[in-house]
PDB file of C-alpha atoms in Angstrom:
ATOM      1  CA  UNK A 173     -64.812  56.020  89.967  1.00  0.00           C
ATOM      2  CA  UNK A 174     -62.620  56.248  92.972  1.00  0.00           C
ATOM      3  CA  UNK A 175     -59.537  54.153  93.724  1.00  0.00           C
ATOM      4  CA  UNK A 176     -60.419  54.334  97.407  1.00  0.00           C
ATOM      5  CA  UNK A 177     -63.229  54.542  99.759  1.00  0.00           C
ATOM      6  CA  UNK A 178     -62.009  55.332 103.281  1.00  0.00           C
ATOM      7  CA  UNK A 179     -64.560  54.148 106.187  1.00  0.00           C
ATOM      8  CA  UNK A 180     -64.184  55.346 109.248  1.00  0.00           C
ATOM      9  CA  UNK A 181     -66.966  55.272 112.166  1.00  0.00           C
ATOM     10  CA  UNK A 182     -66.368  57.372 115.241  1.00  0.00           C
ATOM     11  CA  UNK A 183     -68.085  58.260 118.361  1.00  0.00           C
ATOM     12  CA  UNK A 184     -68.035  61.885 119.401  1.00  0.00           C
ATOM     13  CA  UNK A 185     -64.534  61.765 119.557  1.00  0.00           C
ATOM     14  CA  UNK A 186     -63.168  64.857 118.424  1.00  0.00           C
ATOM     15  CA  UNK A 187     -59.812  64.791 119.480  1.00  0.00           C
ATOM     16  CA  UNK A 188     -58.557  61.468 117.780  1.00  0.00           C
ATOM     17  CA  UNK A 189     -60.948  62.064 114.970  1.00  0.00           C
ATOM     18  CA  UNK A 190     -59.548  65.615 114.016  1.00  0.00           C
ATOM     19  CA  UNK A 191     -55.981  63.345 114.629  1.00  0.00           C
ATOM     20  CA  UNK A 192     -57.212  61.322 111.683  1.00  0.00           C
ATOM     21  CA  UNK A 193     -57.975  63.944 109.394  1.00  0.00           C
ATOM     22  CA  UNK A 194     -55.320  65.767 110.216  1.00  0.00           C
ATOM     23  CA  UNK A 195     -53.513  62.466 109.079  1.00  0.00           C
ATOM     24  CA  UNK A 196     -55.796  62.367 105.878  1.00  0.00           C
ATOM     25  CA  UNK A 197     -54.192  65.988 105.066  1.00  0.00           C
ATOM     26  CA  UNK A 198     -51.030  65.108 105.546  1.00  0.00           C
ATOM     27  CA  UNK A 199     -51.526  61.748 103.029  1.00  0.00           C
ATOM     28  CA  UNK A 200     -49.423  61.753  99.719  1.00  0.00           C
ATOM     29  CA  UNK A 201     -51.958  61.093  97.336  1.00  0.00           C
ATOM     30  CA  UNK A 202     -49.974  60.496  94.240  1.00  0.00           C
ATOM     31  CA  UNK A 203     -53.418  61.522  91.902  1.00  0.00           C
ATOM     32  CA  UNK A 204     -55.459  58.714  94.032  1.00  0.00           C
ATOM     33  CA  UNK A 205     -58.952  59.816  94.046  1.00  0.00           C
ATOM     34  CA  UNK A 206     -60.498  59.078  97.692  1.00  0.00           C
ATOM     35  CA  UNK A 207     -64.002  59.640  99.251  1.00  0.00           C
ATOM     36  CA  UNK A 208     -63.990  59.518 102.970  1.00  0.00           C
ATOM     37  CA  UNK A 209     -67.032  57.710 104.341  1.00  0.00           C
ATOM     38  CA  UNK A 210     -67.571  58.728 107.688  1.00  0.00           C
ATOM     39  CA  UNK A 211     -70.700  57.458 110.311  1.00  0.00           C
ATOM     40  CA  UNK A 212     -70.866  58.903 113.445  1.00  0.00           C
ATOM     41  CA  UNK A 213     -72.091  55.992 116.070  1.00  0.00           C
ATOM     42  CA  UNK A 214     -74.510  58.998 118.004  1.00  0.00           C
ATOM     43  CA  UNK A 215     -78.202  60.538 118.719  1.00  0.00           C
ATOM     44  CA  UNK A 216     -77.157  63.303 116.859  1.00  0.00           C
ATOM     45  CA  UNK A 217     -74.726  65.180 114.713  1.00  0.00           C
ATOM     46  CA  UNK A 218     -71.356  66.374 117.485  1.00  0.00           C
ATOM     47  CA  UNK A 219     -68.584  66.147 114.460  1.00  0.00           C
ATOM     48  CA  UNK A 220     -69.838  67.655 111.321  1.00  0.00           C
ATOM     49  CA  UNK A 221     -68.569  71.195 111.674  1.00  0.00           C
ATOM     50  CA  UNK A 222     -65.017  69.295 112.941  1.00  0.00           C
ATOM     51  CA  UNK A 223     -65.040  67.551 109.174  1.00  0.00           C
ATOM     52  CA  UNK A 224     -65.746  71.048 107.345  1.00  0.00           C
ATOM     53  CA  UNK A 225     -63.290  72.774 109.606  1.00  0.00           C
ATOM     54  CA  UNK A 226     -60.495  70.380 109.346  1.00  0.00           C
ATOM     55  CA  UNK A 227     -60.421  68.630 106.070  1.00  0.00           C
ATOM     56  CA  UNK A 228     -57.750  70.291 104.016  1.00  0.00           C
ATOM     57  CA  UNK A 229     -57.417  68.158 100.576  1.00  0.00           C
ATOM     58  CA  UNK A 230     -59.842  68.042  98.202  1.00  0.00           C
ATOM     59  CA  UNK A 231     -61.109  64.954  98.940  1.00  0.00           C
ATOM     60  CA  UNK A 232     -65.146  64.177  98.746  1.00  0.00           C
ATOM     61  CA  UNK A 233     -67.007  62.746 101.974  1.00  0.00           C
ATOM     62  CA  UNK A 234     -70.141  61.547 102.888  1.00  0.00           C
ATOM     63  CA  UNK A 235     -71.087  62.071 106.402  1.00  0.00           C
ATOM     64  CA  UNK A 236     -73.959  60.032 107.886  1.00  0.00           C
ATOM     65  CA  UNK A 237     -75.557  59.040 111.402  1.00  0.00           C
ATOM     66  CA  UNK A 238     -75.929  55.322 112.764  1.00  0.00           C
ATOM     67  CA  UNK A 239     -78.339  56.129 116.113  1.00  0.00           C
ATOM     68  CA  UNK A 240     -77.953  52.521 116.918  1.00  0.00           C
ATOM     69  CA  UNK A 241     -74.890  52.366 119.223  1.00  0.00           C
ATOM     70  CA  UNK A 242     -72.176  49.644 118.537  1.00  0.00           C
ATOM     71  CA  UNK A 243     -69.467  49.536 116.250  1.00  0.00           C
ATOM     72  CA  UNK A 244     -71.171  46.474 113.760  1.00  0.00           C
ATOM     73  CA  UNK A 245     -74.505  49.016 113.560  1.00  0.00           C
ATOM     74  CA  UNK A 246     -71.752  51.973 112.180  1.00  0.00           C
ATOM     75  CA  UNK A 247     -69.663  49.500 109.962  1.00  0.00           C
ATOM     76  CA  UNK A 248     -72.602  48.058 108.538  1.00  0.00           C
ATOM     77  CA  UNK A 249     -73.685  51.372 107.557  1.00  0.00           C
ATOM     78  CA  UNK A 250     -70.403  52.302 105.865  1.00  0.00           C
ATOM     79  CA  UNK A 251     -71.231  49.271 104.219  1.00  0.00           C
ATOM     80  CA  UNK A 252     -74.254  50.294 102.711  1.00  0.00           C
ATOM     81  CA  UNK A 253     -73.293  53.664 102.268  1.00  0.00           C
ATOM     82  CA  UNK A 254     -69.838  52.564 100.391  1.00  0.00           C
ATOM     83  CA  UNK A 255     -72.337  50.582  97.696  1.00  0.00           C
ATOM     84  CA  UNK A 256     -73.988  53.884  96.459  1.00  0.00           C
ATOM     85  CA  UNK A 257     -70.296  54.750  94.876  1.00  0.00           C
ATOM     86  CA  UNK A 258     -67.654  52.731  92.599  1.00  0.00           C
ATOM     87  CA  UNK A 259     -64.435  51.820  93.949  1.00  0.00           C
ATOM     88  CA  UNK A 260     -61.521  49.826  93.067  1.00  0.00           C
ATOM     89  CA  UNK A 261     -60.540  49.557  97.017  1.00  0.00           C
ATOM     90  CA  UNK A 262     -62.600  49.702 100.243  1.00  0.00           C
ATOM     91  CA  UNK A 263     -60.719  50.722 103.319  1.00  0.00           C
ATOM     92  CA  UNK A 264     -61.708  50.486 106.934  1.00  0.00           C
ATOM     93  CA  UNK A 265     -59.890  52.657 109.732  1.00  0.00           C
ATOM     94  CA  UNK A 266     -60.943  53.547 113.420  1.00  0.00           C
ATOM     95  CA  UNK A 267     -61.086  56.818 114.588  1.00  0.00           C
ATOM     96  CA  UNK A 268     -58.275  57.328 116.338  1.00  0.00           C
ATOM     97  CA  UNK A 269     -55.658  56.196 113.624  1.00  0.00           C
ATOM     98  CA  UNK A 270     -53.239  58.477 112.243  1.00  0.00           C
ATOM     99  CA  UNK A 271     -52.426  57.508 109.034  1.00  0.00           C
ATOM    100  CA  UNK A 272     -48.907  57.956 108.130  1.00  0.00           C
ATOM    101  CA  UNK A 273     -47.831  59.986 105.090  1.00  0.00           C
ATOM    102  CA  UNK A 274     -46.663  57.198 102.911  1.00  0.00           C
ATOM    103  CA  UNK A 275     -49.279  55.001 103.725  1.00  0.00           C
ATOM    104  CA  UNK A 276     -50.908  54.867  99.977  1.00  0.00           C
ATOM    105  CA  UNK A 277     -47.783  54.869  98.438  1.00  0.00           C
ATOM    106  CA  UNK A 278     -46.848  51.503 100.648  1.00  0.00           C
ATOM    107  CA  UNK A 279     -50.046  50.345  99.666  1.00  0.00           C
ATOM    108  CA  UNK A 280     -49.892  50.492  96.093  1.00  0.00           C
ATOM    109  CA  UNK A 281     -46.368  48.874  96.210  1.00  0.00           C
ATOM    110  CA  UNK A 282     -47.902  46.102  98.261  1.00  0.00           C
ATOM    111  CA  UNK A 283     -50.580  45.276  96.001  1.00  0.00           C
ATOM    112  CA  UNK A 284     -48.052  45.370  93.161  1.00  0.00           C
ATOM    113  CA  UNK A 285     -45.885  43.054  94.544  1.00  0.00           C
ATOM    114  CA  UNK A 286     -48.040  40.593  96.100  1.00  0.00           C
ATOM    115  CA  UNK A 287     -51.639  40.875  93.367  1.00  0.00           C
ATOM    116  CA  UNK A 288     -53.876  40.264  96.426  1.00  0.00           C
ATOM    117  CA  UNK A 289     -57.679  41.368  96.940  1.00  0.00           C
ATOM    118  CA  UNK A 290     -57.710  41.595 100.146  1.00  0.00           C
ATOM    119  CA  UNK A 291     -55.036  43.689 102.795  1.00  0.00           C
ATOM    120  CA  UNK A 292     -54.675  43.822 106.577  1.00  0.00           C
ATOM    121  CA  UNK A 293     -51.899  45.170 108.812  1.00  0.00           C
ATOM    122  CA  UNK A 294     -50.702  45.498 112.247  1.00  0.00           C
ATOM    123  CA  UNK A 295     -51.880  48.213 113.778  1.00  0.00           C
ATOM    124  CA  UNK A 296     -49.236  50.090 116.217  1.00  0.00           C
ATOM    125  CA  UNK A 297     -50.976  51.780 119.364  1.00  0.00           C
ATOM    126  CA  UNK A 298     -49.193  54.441 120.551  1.00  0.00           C
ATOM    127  CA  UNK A 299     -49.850  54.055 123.760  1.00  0.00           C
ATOM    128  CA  UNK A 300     -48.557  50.521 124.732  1.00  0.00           C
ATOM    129  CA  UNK A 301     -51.250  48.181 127.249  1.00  0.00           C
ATOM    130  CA  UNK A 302     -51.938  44.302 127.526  1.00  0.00           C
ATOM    131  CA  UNK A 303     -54.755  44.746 125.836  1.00  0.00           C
ATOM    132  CA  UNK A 304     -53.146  46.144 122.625  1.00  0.00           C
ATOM    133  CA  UNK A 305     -50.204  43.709 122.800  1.00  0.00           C
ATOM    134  CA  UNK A 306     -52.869  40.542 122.869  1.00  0.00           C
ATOM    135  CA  UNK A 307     -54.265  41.879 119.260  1.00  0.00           C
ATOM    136  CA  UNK A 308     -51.186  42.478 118.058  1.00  0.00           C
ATOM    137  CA  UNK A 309     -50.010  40.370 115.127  1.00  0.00           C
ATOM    138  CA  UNK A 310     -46.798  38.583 114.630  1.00  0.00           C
ATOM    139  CA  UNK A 311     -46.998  38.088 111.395  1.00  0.00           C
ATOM    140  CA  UNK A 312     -44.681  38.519 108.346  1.00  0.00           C
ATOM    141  CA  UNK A 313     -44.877  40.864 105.269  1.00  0.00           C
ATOM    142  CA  UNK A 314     -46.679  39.207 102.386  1.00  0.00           C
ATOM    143  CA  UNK A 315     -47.887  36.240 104.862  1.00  0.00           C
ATOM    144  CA  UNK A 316     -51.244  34.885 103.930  1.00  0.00           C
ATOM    145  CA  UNK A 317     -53.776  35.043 106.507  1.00  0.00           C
ATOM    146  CA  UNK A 318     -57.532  33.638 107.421  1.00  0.00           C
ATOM    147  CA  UNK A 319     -58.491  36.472 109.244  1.00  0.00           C
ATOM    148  CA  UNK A 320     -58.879  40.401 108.890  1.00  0.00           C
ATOM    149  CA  UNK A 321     -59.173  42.657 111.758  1.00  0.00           C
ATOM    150  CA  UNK A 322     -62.013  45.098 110.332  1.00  0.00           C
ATOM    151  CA  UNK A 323     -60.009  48.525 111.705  1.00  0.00           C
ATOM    152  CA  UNK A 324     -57.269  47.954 109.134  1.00  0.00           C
ATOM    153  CA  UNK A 325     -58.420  46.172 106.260  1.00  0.00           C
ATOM    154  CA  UNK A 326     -57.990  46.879 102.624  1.00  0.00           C
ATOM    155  CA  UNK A 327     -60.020  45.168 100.237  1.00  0.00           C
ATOM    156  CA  UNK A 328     -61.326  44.987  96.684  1.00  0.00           C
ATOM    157  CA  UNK A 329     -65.115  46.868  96.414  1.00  0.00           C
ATOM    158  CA  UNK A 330     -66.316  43.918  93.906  1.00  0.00           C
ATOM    159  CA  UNK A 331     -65.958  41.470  97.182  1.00  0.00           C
ATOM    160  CA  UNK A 332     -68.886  43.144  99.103  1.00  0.00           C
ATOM    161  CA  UNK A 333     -70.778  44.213  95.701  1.00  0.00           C
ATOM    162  CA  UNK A 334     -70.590  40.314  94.557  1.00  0.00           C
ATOM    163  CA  UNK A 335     -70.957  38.467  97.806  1.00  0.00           C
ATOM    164  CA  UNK A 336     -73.102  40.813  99.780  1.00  0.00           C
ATOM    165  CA  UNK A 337     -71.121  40.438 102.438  1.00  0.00           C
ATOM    166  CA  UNK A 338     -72.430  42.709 106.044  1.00  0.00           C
TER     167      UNK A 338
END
């Protein structure tokens, strides 16, 4: 059993994805037990040998292909993939996060505090455009909300395994 499944799907981007792992190596783990689920939205394999060469903890992965090109094709696939293992927690990321050090820690404390199933979060682009600011959220720690965006979403693995959600 793991306490986390990390999703990420990418597109032969090896810059920002070896920024994520790089972030993934840099994670406190606190005796968390994570499997990284990673699709690659491509014709053909153009990452593998970056995951192999770059991923420093011992954490498990599961690398896959989704030839069908869009983002819903390689998050459904996660998906499906994440099913074949048990989880307490499902997490989504995009490529190009960088995940900061304390990130699990500030999880768990969340979840503590608030006893919620399900756990989004502002994400905080780097690089600041219009585009970023308009899905930018305003809203306030512990505030309940209607909607998740799916590149920073935390959520109990019983939700998808009981509702077949896709």
């Amino acid at each position: 059993m793991y306490d986390y499944l990390f999703l990420v799907c990418t597109t032969e981007k090896p810059i920002f994805f070896d920024r994520f792992v790089k972030s993934i190596n840099n994670m406190i783990l606190n005796k968390k037990k994570i499997k990284l689920i990673i699709v690659e939205n491509a014709k053909k394999k153009t990452l593998y040998k970056n995951i192999k060469k770059n991923l420093k903890k011992n954490i498990s992965y599961n690398y896959e292909i989704e030839k069908k090109i869009g983002i819903p094709y390689a998050r459904n696939k996660a998906l499906k993939i994440s099913k074949k293992f048990n989880a307490k927690y499902i997490c989504f990321f995009d490529d190009d996060c960088e995940i900061n050090k304390n990130w699990l820690i500030e999880i768990e404390k969340f979840k503590k505090k608030f006893q919620t199933d399900i756990i989004t979060g502002p994400q905080i682009p780097k690089v600041k455009n219009l585009f970023l600011l308009l899905l930018a959220r305003e809203a306030k720690n512990g505030e309940k909300l209607k909607w998740a965006a799916t590149n920073n979403v935390i959520f109990k693995q019983e939700i998808i395994k009981k509702e077949k959600i896709k």
